Short mmCIF file of C-alpha atoms (C1' of nucleotides) in Angstrom, two decimals:
data_model
loop_
_atom_site.label_atom_id
_atom_site.label_comp_id
_atom_site.label_asym_id
_atom_site.label_seq_id
_atom_site.Cartn_x
_atom_site.Cartn_y
_atom_site.Cartn_z
CA MET V 1 -0.07 0.01 -0.10
CA ALA V 2 2.81 2.49 0.20
CA THR V 3 4.34 2.43 -3.02
CA PRO V 4 2.06 3.67 -5.79
CA ARG V 5 3.79 1.78 -8.56
CA LYS V 6 2.93 -0.91 -10.99
CA LYS V 7 3.58 -4.01 -10.32
CA ALA V 8 7.11 -4.75 -8.58
CA ALA V 9 9.06 -7.05 -10.77
CA PRO V 10 11.97 -8.41 -9.01
CA ALA V 11 12.65 -5.85 -6.24
CA ASP V 12 10.34 -3.11 -7.02
CA LYS V 13 13.23 -1.01 -8.54
CA GLY V 14 12.75 0.27 -11.92
CA THR V 15 14.46 -1.62 -14.82
CA ARG V 16 16.83 1.16 -15.72
CA GLN V 17 17.79 1.61 -11.87
CA ARG V 18 18.24 -2.05 -11.52
CA LEU V 19 20.44 -2.11 -14.67
CA ILE V 20 22.66 0.64 -13.09
CA GLU V 21 22.91 -1.26 -9.69
CA ALA V 22 23.84 -4.60 -11.75
CA THR V 23 26.53 -2.89 -13.56
CA ALA V 24 28.14 -1.49 -10.55
CA LYS V 25 28.08 -5.25 -8.99
CA VAL V 26 29.55 -6.68 -12.03
CA MET V 27 32.19 -4.03 -12.29
CA ARG V 28 33.04 -4.54 -8.61
CA ASP V 29 33.20 -8.14 -8.83
CA GLU V 30 34.88 -8.72 -12.02
CA GLY V 31 36.18 -5.73 -13.41
CA TYR V 32 34.98 -3.11 -16.42
CA ALA V 33 35.78 -5.45 -18.95
CA ALA V 34 33.22 -8.19 -17.41
CA ALA V 35 30.66 -5.54 -17.74
CA THR V 36 29.18 -6.38 -21.08
CA SER V 37 25.66 -5.81 -21.98
CA ARG V 38 25.02 -9.71 -21.74
CA ARG V 39 26.52 -9.91 -18.11
CA ILE V 40 24.37 -7.13 -17.06
CA ALA V 41 21.38 -8.01 -18.64
CA THR V 42 21.79 -11.35 -16.88
CA GLU V 43 22.35 -9.90 -13.76
CA ALA V 44 19.49 -7.52 -13.80
CA GLY V 45 16.99 -10.46 -14.56
CA VAL V 46 16.22 -8.99 -18.49
CA LYS V 47 17.47 -9.74 -21.77
CA GLN V 48 20.74 -8.15 -23.31
CA ALA V 49 18.71 -6.17 -25.98
CA LEU V 50 16.96 -4.08 -23.32
CA VAL V 51 20.10 -2.73 -22.15
CA TYR V 52 20.14 -0.67 -25.38
CA TYR V 53 16.60 0.49 -24.77
CA TYR V 54 17.97 2.35 -21.70
CA PHE V 55 20.98 3.63 -22.68
CA PRO V 56 22.74 4.46 -26.13
CA SER V 57 25.70 2.62 -25.41
CA MET V 58 27.80 0.86 -22.77
CA ASP V 59 29.76 3.90 -22.13
CA ASP V 60 26.66 5.84 -21.58
CA LEU V 61 25.69 3.02 -19.12
CA PHE V 62 29.37 3.55 -17.47
CA VAL V 63 28.75 7.16 -16.97
CA GLU V 64 25.71 6.63 -15.31
CA VAL V 65 26.70 4.40 -12.74
CA LEU V 66 29.62 6.39 -11.95
CA ARG V 67 27.27 9.40 -11.53
CA ALA V 68 25.04 7.56 -9.47
CA GLY V 69 27.78 6.62 -7.05
CA ALA V 70 29.03 9.94 -6.97
CA GLU V 71 25.59 11.44 -5.70
CA VAL V 72 25.73 8.78 -2.97
CA SER V 73 28.97 9.97 -1.84
CA LEU V 74 28.24 13.42 -2.07
CA GLU V 75 25.21 13.21 0.18
CA ARG V 76 27.29 11.14 2.81
CA MET V 77 29.80 13.77 2.51
CA ARG V 78 27.80 16.87 3.01
CA GLU V 79 26.18 15.28 6.16
CA ALA V 80 29.02 13.99 7.57
CA LEU V 81 31.41 16.60 7.40
CA THR V 82 29.18 19.38 9.49
CA ASP V 83 29.70 17.52 12.65
CA ASP V 84 32.38 18.25 15.46
CA ASP V 85 35.46 16.64 14.20
CA PRO V 86 35.51 17.09 10.75
CA LEU V 87 39.40 16.02 10.31
CA MET V 88 38.59 12.64 11.87
CA THR V 89 35.24 12.27 9.96
CA LEU V 90 37.13 13.13 6.76
CA TRP V 91 39.63 10.42 7.63
CA LYS V 92 36.98 7.84 8.20
CA LEU V 93 34.53 8.47 5.26
CA ASN V 94 37.72 7.81 2.97
CA SER V 95 38.70 4.83 4.67
CA ASP V 96 35.43 3.34 3.80
CA PRO V 97 36.30 0.28 1.79
CA ARG V 98 32.98 -0.04 0.11
CA MET V 99 33.60 2.24 -2.84
CA THR V 100 37.32 1.42 -3.11
CA THR V 101 37.14 -1.32 -6.00
CA LEU V 102 34.64 0.66 -8.36
CA ASN V 103 36.70 3.70 -7.83
CA THR V 104 39.76 2.11 -9.16
CA GLU V 105 38.00 0.62 -12.13
CA PHE V 106 36.66 4.10 -12.93
CA MET V 107 39.89 5.47 -12.66
CA ALA V 108 41.32 3.14 -15.04
CA LEU V 109 38.61 3.65 -17.33
CA ALA V 110 39.08 7.61 -16.99
CA ASN V 111 42.48 7.03 -18.59
CA HIS V 112 41.02 5.82 -21.78
CA ARG V 113 37.39 7.40 -22.31
CA LYS V 114 36.98 11.12 -22.40
CA ALA V 115 33.03 11.11 -21.20
CA ILE V 116 34.36 9.26 -17.99
CA ARG V 117 37.21 11.37 -17.57
CA ALA V 118 34.87 14.29 -17.51
CA GLU V 119 32.44 12.94 -15.13
CA LEU V 120 35.38 11.92 -12.95
CA LYS V 121 37.04 15.37 -12.79
CA SER V 122 33.57 17.02 -11.96
CA PHE V 123 32.89 14.66 -9.15
CA ALA V 124 36.52 14.79 -7.74
CA GLU V 125 36.27 18.62 -7.77
CA ARG V 126 33.15 18.93 -6.11
CA VAL V 127 34.10 16.32 -3.30
CA ARG V 128 37.43 18.20 -2.88
CA ASP V 129 35.58 21.90 -2.57
CA ILE V 130 33.01 20.19 0.35
CA GLU V 131 35.98 18.72 2.24
CA ALA V 132 38.28 21.64 2.03
CA ALA V 133 35.49 23.91 3.21
CA ALA V 134 34.90 21.66 6.04
CA VAL V 135 38.69 21.58 6.72
CA ALA V 136 38.91 25.35 6.70
CA VAL V 137 36.46 25.50 9.54
CA ALA V 138 38.01 23.04 11.57
CA LEU V 139 41.46 24.68 11.02
CA ARG V 140 40.46 28.12 11.71
CA ALA V 141 38.50 26.85 14.91
CA ARG V 142 42.10 25.60 16.21
CA GLY V 143 43.35 28.89 15.37
CA LEU V 144 45.88 27.69 12.88
CA ASP V 145 47.21 29.81 9.80
CA LEU V 146 45.61 28.85 6.73
CA ASP V 147 48.45 30.13 4.79
CA ASP V 148 50.57 27.59 6.48
CA HIS V 149 48.44 25.07 6.07
CA PRO V 150 45.93 25.58 3.40
CA PRO V 151 42.92 23.44 3.84
CA VAL V 152 42.62 21.97 0.21
CA ALA V 153 46.25 20.54 1.02
CA ILE V 154 45.40 19.24 4.38
CA SER V 155 42.19 17.89 3.29
CA MET V 156 43.94 16.17 0.42
CA LEU V 157 46.16 14.87 2.35
CA ILE V 158 44.11 13.07 4.96
CA ALA V 159 41.37 11.83 2.28
CA GLN V 160 44.02 10.55 -0.28
CA ILE V 161 46.16 8.71 2.32
CA ALA V 162 42.91 7.21 3.60
CA ARG V 163 42.05 6.12 0.19
CA SER V 164 45.58 4.65 -0.93
CA LEU V 165 44.96 2.42 2.42
CA CYS V 166 41.94 1.15 1.12
CA ASN V 167 43.26 0.66 -2.24
CA GLU V 168 46.11 -1.23 -1.36
CA GLU V 169 44.43 -3.53 1.54
CA ALA V 170 42.00 -4.25 -1.65
CA VAL V 171 44.87 -5.99 -3.02
CA GLY V 172 46.30 -7.55 0.10
CA VAL V 173 48.96 -5.36 0.54
CA THR V 174 49.19 -4.32 4.47
CA LEU V 175 52.88 -3.59 5.04
CA GLY V 176 53.20 -0.68 7.07
CA HIS V 177 49.44 0.26 7.49
CA ARG V 178 48.98 -0.32 10.85
CA GLU V 179 51.91 2.08 11.76
CA LEU V 180 50.64 4.76 8.90
CA ARG V 181 47.51 4.68 10.41
CA GLU V 182 48.53 5.39 13.78
CA PHE V 183 50.59 8.15 12.88
CA VAL V 184 47.80 9.66 11.29
CA GLU V 185 45.32 9.15 13.85
CA ARG V 186 47.76 10.62 16.63
CA ARG V 187 48.23 13.63 14.55
CA LEU V 188 44.63 14.28 14.08
CA LYS V 189 43.73 13.84 17.74
CA LEU V 190 46.54 16.42 18.48
CA LEU V 191 44.66 18.76 15.96
CA ALA V 192 41.46 17.96 17.36
CA MET V 193 42.75 19.30 20.82
CA PRO V 194 42.63 22.80 22.05
CA PRO V 195 45.46 25.27 20.94
CA ALA V 196 48.75 24.23 20.44
CA ASP V 197 51.32 24.30 17.53
CA ALA V 198 51.18 22.04 14.45
CA MET B 1 80.05 -6.32 -34.80
CA ALA B 2 78.50 -5.44 -31.04
CA THR B 3 75.75 -7.59 -30.92
CA PRO B 4 76.16 -11.57 -31.48
CA ARG B 5 72.51 -11.69 -32.26
CA LYS B 6 71.20 -13.74 -35.31
CA LYS B 7 69.54 -10.94 -37.58
CA ALA B 8 67.80 -8.30 -36.07
CA ALA B 9 64.11 -8.17 -36.96
CA PRO B 10 62.33 -4.77 -36.31
CA ALA B 11 64.67 -3.37 -33.51
CA ASP B 12 67.06 -6.06 -32.60
CA LYS B 13 64.82 -7.25 -29.41
CA GLY B 14 63.92 -10.82 -28.89
CA THR B 15 60.28 -11.23 -30.03
CA ARG B 16 59.21 -12.26 -26.37
CA GLN B 17 60.66 -8.99 -25.19
CA ARG B 18 58.73 -6.89 -27.91
CA LEU B 19 55.71 -8.77 -27.05
CA ILE B 20 56.03 -7.75 -23.59
CA GLU B 21 56.75 -3.95 -24.62
CA ALA B 22 54.02 -3.84 -27.11
CA THR B 23 51.62 -5.36 -24.23
CA ALA B 24 52.44 -2.61 -21.86
CA LYS B 25 52.10 0.18 -24.53
CA VAL B 26 48.65 -1.18 -25.33
CA MET B 27 47.61 -1.34 -21.95
CA ARG B 28 48.88 2.16 -21.48
CA ASP B 29 47.34 3.67 -24.32
CA GLU B 30 43.79 1.81 -24.35
CA GLY B 31 43.86 -0.08 -20.97
CA TYR B 32 43.86 -3.70 -20.02
CA ALA B 33 40.62 -4.80 -21.92
CA ALA B 34 42.27 -3.70 -25.10
CA ALA B 35 45.37 -5.91 -24.52
CA THR B 36 44.05 -8.98 -26.81
CA SER B 37 46.53 -11.40 -28.27
CA ARG B 38 45.55 -9.96 -31.71
CA ARG B 39 46.00 -6.31 -30.65
CA ILE B 40 49.51 -7.01 -29.16
CA ALA B 41 50.66 -9.17 -31.95
CA THR B 42 49.95 -6.46 -34.47
CA GLU B 43 51.95 -3.70 -32.33
CA ALA B 44 54.87 -6.37 -32.29
CA GLY B 45 54.75 -7.10 -35.89
CA VAL B 46 54.09 -10.80 -35.65
CA LYS B 47 51.07 -12.85 -36.09
CA GLN B 48 48.47 -13.58 -33.28
CA ALA B 49 49.31 -17.24 -32.46
CA LEU B 50 53.04 -16.58 -31.83
CA VAL B 51 51.78 -14.85 -28.61
CA TYR B 52 50.82 -18.36 -27.43
CA TYR B 53 54.08 -19.56 -28.35
CA TYR B 54 55.90 -17.29 -25.99
CA PHE B 55 52.99 -17.27 -23.06
CA PRO B 56 50.61 -19.96 -21.94
CA SER B 57 47.81 -17.53 -21.51
CA MET B 58 47.15 -13.94 -21.61
CA ASP B 59 47.04 -13.71 -17.87
CA ASP B 60 50.96 -14.98 -18.05
CA LEU B 61 51.52 -12.44 -20.30
CA PHE B 62 50.08 -9.61 -17.99
CA VAL B 63 52.20 -10.90 -14.93
CA GLU B 64 55.66 -10.83 -16.94
CA VAL B 65 54.82 -7.21 -18.13
CA LEU B 66 54.02 -6.35 -14.43
CA ARG B 67 57.00 -8.10 -13.36
CA ALA B 68 59.60 -6.39 -15.97
CA GLY B 69 58.01 -3.04 -14.97
CA ALA B 70 58.67 -3.92 -11.31
CA GLU B 71 62.40 -4.81 -11.66
CA VAL B 72 63.17 -1.45 -13.63
CA SER B 73 61.35 0.62 -10.77
CA LEU B 74 63.12 -1.32 -8.06
CA GLU B 75 66.53 -0.82 -9.71
CA ARG B 76 65.59 3.13 -9.92
CA MET B 77 64.61 3.40 -6.43
CA ARG B 78 67.83 1.38 -5.06
CA GLU B 79 70.19 3.93 -6.78
CA ALA B 80 68.39 6.77 -5.82
CA LEU B 81 67.42 6.42 -2.62
CA THR B 82 71.26 6.22 -1.63
CA ASP B 83 71.93 9.74 -2.12
CA ASP B 84 71.85 12.75 0.35
CA ASP B 85 68.41 14.07 0.57
CA PRO B 86 66.59 10.56 0.77
CA LEU B 87 62.99 12.25 1.30
CA MET B 88 62.87 14.65 -1.51
CA THR B 89 64.18 11.77 -3.91
CA LEU B 90 61.46 9.53 -2.62
CA TRP B 91 59.01 12.32 -3.31
CA LYS B 92 60.72 13.22 -6.59
CA LEU B 93 60.74 9.59 -7.88
CA ASN B 94 57.27 8.73 -6.96
CA SER B 95 56.07 11.88 -8.73
CA ASP B 96 57.39 10.54 -11.84
CA PRO B 97 54.14 10.01 -14.25
CA ARG B 98 55.65 7.60 -16.50
CA MET B 99 54.29 4.48 -14.53
CA THR B 100 50.97 5.86 -13.42
CA THR B 101 48.51 4.74 -16.01
CA LEU B 102 50.11 1.61 -16.06
CA ASN B 103 49.97 1.12 -12.19
CA THR B 104 46.45 1.84 -12.67
CA GLU B 105 45.68 -0.88 -14.81
CA PHE B 106 47.40 -3.09 -12.66
CA MET B 107 45.44 -2.20 -9.62
CA ALA B 108 42.25 -2.75 -11.33
CA LEU B 109 43.61 -6.02 -12.63
CA ALA B 110 44.89 -7.13 -9.39
CA ASN B 111 41.52 -6.65 -7.81
CA HIS B 112 40.00 -9.46 -10.21
CA ARG B 113 43.14 -11.65 -10.75
CA LYS B 114 44.61 -13.91 -8.23
CA ALA B 115 48.00 -14.35 -10.09
CA ILE B 116 48.46 -10.52 -10.71
CA ARG B 117 47.40 -9.61 -7.30
CA ALA B 118 50.15 -11.87 -5.88
CA GLU B 119 52.53 -10.37 -8.05
CA LEU B 120 51.82 -6.86 -7.05
CA LYS B 121 51.67 -7.35 -3.54
CA SER B 122 55.34 -8.74 -3.59
CA PHE B 123 56.35 -5.92 -5.78
CA ALA B 124 54.95 -3.25 -3.45
CA GLU B 125 56.37 -4.96 -0.13
CA ARG B 126 59.82 -4.99 -2.09
CA VAL B 127 59.46 -1.03 -3.06
CA ARG B 128 58.49 -0.25 0.66
CA ASP B 129 61.27 -2.26 2.38
CA ILE B 130 63.67 -0.21 0.34
CA GLU B 131 61.80 3.07 0.66
CA ALA B 132 61.48 2.57 4.83
CA ALA B 133 65.10 1.74 5.12
CA ALA B 134 66.18 4.99 3.11
CA VAL B 135 63.67 7.06 5.20
CA ALA B 136 65.07 5.46 8.39
CA VAL B 137 68.44 6.64 7.74
CA ALA B 138 67.36 10.11 6.83
CA LEU B 139 65.20 10.30 9.81
CA ARG B 140 68.05 9.21 12.45
CA ALA B 141 70.44 11.49 10.56
CA ARG B 142 68.17 14.31 11.81
CA GLY B 143 67.97 12.93 15.19
CA LEU B 144 64.17 12.22 15.38
CA ASP B 145 62.53 9.65 17.38
CA LEU B 146 61.87 6.62 14.99
CA ASP B 147 58.84 5.93 17.64
CA ASP B 148 57.24 8.99 16.84
CA HIS B 149 58.01 8.85 13.42
CA PRO B 150 58.29 5.12 12.05
CA PRO B 151 59.96 5.26 8.75
CA VAL B 152 57.54 3.14 7.28
CA ALA B 153 54.70 5.40 7.97
CA ILE B 154 56.50 8.55 6.89
CA SER B 155 57.91 6.69 3.63
CA MET B 156 54.34 5.74 2.57
CA LEU B 157 52.86 9.17 3.85
CA ILE B 158 55.47 10.90 0.93
CA ALA B 159 55.29 7.74 -1.46
CA GLN B 160 51.53 7.58 -1.80
CA ILE B 161 50.77 11.32 -1.81
CA ALA B 162 53.02 11.75 -4.76
CA ARG B 163 51.17 8.91 -6.56
CA SER B 164 47.79 10.06 -5.68
CA LEU B 165 48.91 13.34 -7.31
CA CYS B 166 49.76 11.93 -10.21
CA ASN B 167 46.85 9.78 -10.62
CA GLU B 168 44.76 12.39 -10.50
CA GLU B 169 46.60 14.56 -12.84
CA ALA B 170 46.44 11.68 -15.32
CA VAL B 171 42.51 11.95 -15.63
CA GLY B 172 42.78 15.58 -15.50
CA VAL B 173 41.98 16.37 -11.78
CA THR B 174 44.51 19.28 -10.69
CA LEU B 175 42.33 21.05 -7.72
CA GLY B 176 44.78 21.63 -4.84
CA HIS B 177 47.28 19.85 -6.43
CA ARG B 178 49.97 23.18 -6.22
CA GLU B 179 48.84 23.79 -2.61
CA LEU B 180 49.69 20.06 -1.67
CA ARG B 181 52.72 19.92 -3.47
CA GLU B 182 54.04 23.01 -2.06
CA PHE B 183 53.05 22.01 1.48
CA VAL B 184 54.72 18.60 1.31
CA GLU B 185 57.98 20.34 -0.47
CA ARG B 186 57.86 22.98 2.61
CA ARG B 187 57.90 20.02 4.93
CA LEU B 188 60.49 18.04 3.28
CA LYS B 189 62.88 21.22 3.00
CA LEU B 190 62.46 21.64 6.55
CA LEU B 191 63.31 18.15 7.32
CA ALA B 192 66.31 18.33 5.06
CA MET B 193 67.55 21.20 7.27
CA PRO B 194 70.06 20.79 10.42
CA PRO B 195 68.00 19.39 13.85
CA ALA B 196 65.10 21.22 15.02
CA ASP B 197 61.71 19.54 15.80
CA ALA B 198 59.01 18.17 13.68
"C1'" DG H 1 8.49 -1.78 -22.40
"C1'" DT H 2 10.38 -6.28 -23.40
"C1'" DC H 3 11.11 -9.62 -26.44
"C1'" DT H 4 13.59 -12.68 -30.40
"C1'" DA H 5 16.81 -13.05 -33.95
"C1'" DT H 6 20.42 -11.77 -36.13
"C1'" DA H 7 24.27 -8.90 -38.50
"C1'" DA H 8 29.20 -8.19 -38.23
"C1'" DT H 9 32.91 -8.21 -35.61
"C1'" DG H 10 36.62 -10.01 -32.38
"C1'" DC H 11 38.11 -13.22 -28.67
"C1'" DG H 12 41.10 -17.04 -26.44
"C1'" DA H 13 43.12 -20.90 -27.76
"C1'" DT H 14 44.92 -24.91 -30.60
"C1'" DA H 15 46.63 -27.81 -34.79
"C1'" DG H 16 49.56 -28.38 -37.77
"C1'" DA H 17 52.43 -26.92 -41.91
"C1'" DC H 18 56.82 -25.12 -42.75
"C1'" DG Y 1 60.23 -19.82 -34.29
"C1'" DT Y 2 56.79 -18.38 -37.53
"C1'" DC Y 3 53.38 -19.32 -40.11
"C1'" DT Y 4 47.98 -20.21 -41.77
"C1'" DA Y 5 43.66 -21.70 -40.60
"C1'" DT Y 6 39.96 -22.96 -37.48
"C1'" DC Y 7 36.97 -23.82 -33.58
"C1'" DG Y 8 33.60 -22.26 -30.48
"C1'" DC Y 9 31.86 -18.58 -27.87
"C1'" DA Y 10 31.15 -13.71 -26.61
"C1'" DT Y 11 30.73 -9.18 -28.05
"C1'" DT Y 12 28.37 -4.29 -29.37
"C1'" DA Y 13 24.59 -3.02 -31.69
"C1'" DT Y 14 19.72 -3.15 -34.67
"C1'" DA Y 15 15.59 -4.43 -36.55
"C1'" DG Y 16 11.11 -5.88 -35.72
"C1'" DA Y 17 7.59 -8.71 -33.38
"C1'" DC Y 18 4.75 -8.41 -29.61
#
DNA sequence: GTCTATAATGCGATAGAC
DNA sequence: GTCTATCGCATTATAGAC
């Protein structure tokens, strides 16, 4: 009685949405090269030709997958970074391994496909703006000189290190991870305290 | 008169070596999905079936490409990190964009292929050991407490940030790069100076 | 909106001649 | 060591029925 939809096929979601999610799943599990129209259609429980009813080409589908993931990430960032310890939140958010593998696939794709490169760039820059703004607030609150500590640099430092650790973990590399995590977290805790120097 | 080889086909290199280089080129230019036996054979100036004379399967070929690149990188590291400013050298070496795209391809591949994951892990850990050792020497020379500054953490910090910047640049993202580069380089210069705190 | 069927191409891998 | 030829299957994309 809650959803005024038509008749709810496999999970009440529209076919288009299911195709996007199926693509993300296949890319995550087997890589972008395995994300073929047939493989995706099977995953979504429809026939191959239907993919081309919803998306003009496979590349268009990939872009939609990226866009959908980006919106979710951006929303998660926006609400999390307004809390009382934005630096630690930034670190934790970027340490979330859920989007790691998919991100790597899109980085690889972006190196070779113009449409995906453009979409990824736009996404990355929107994220960076949000993160840098939150870091600026945090640094100012601690009385730090923003010329010595450019917020965008600090936010990149935190976010990129967190992501690097996730990327490595995803392929089984963990040497030095404990040391680096502890080092960063020690620094972040120092920064969260009253004033001082840093 | 210098090379006691047979007769020098397209560039005097052995066919096997040419296949490895052709594979690297195709992966760099068009991504791992484009690195098919036919595409590679054409690039190397031989016929498709010959690829299977030298390599049992495409995956074996990919592993050899990774291995070859790894040896070159390792050698470059070993000789560079013995100089007088290892921290800055580490930063500069990892800022070299030459291997960036290929690295991204192998990261993506490693997420889905066991043989490549194992090879990449072994390579990453050998690099890390070399880099951490060099950083340990540098930090000790500056009189820093290695418990507060674990060499492996510092070396990862420097190397991973440099690589992140390259990865982003490769897809056209440059927002905040200048600020972060300057921030890191300022820090590295401070560390290269006499004693002090940090 | 979803299907069947198909065109045109490309793939990994093998067999076997030279 | 390099080739030609081929098997069996997957691919993107389109045409057209329902």
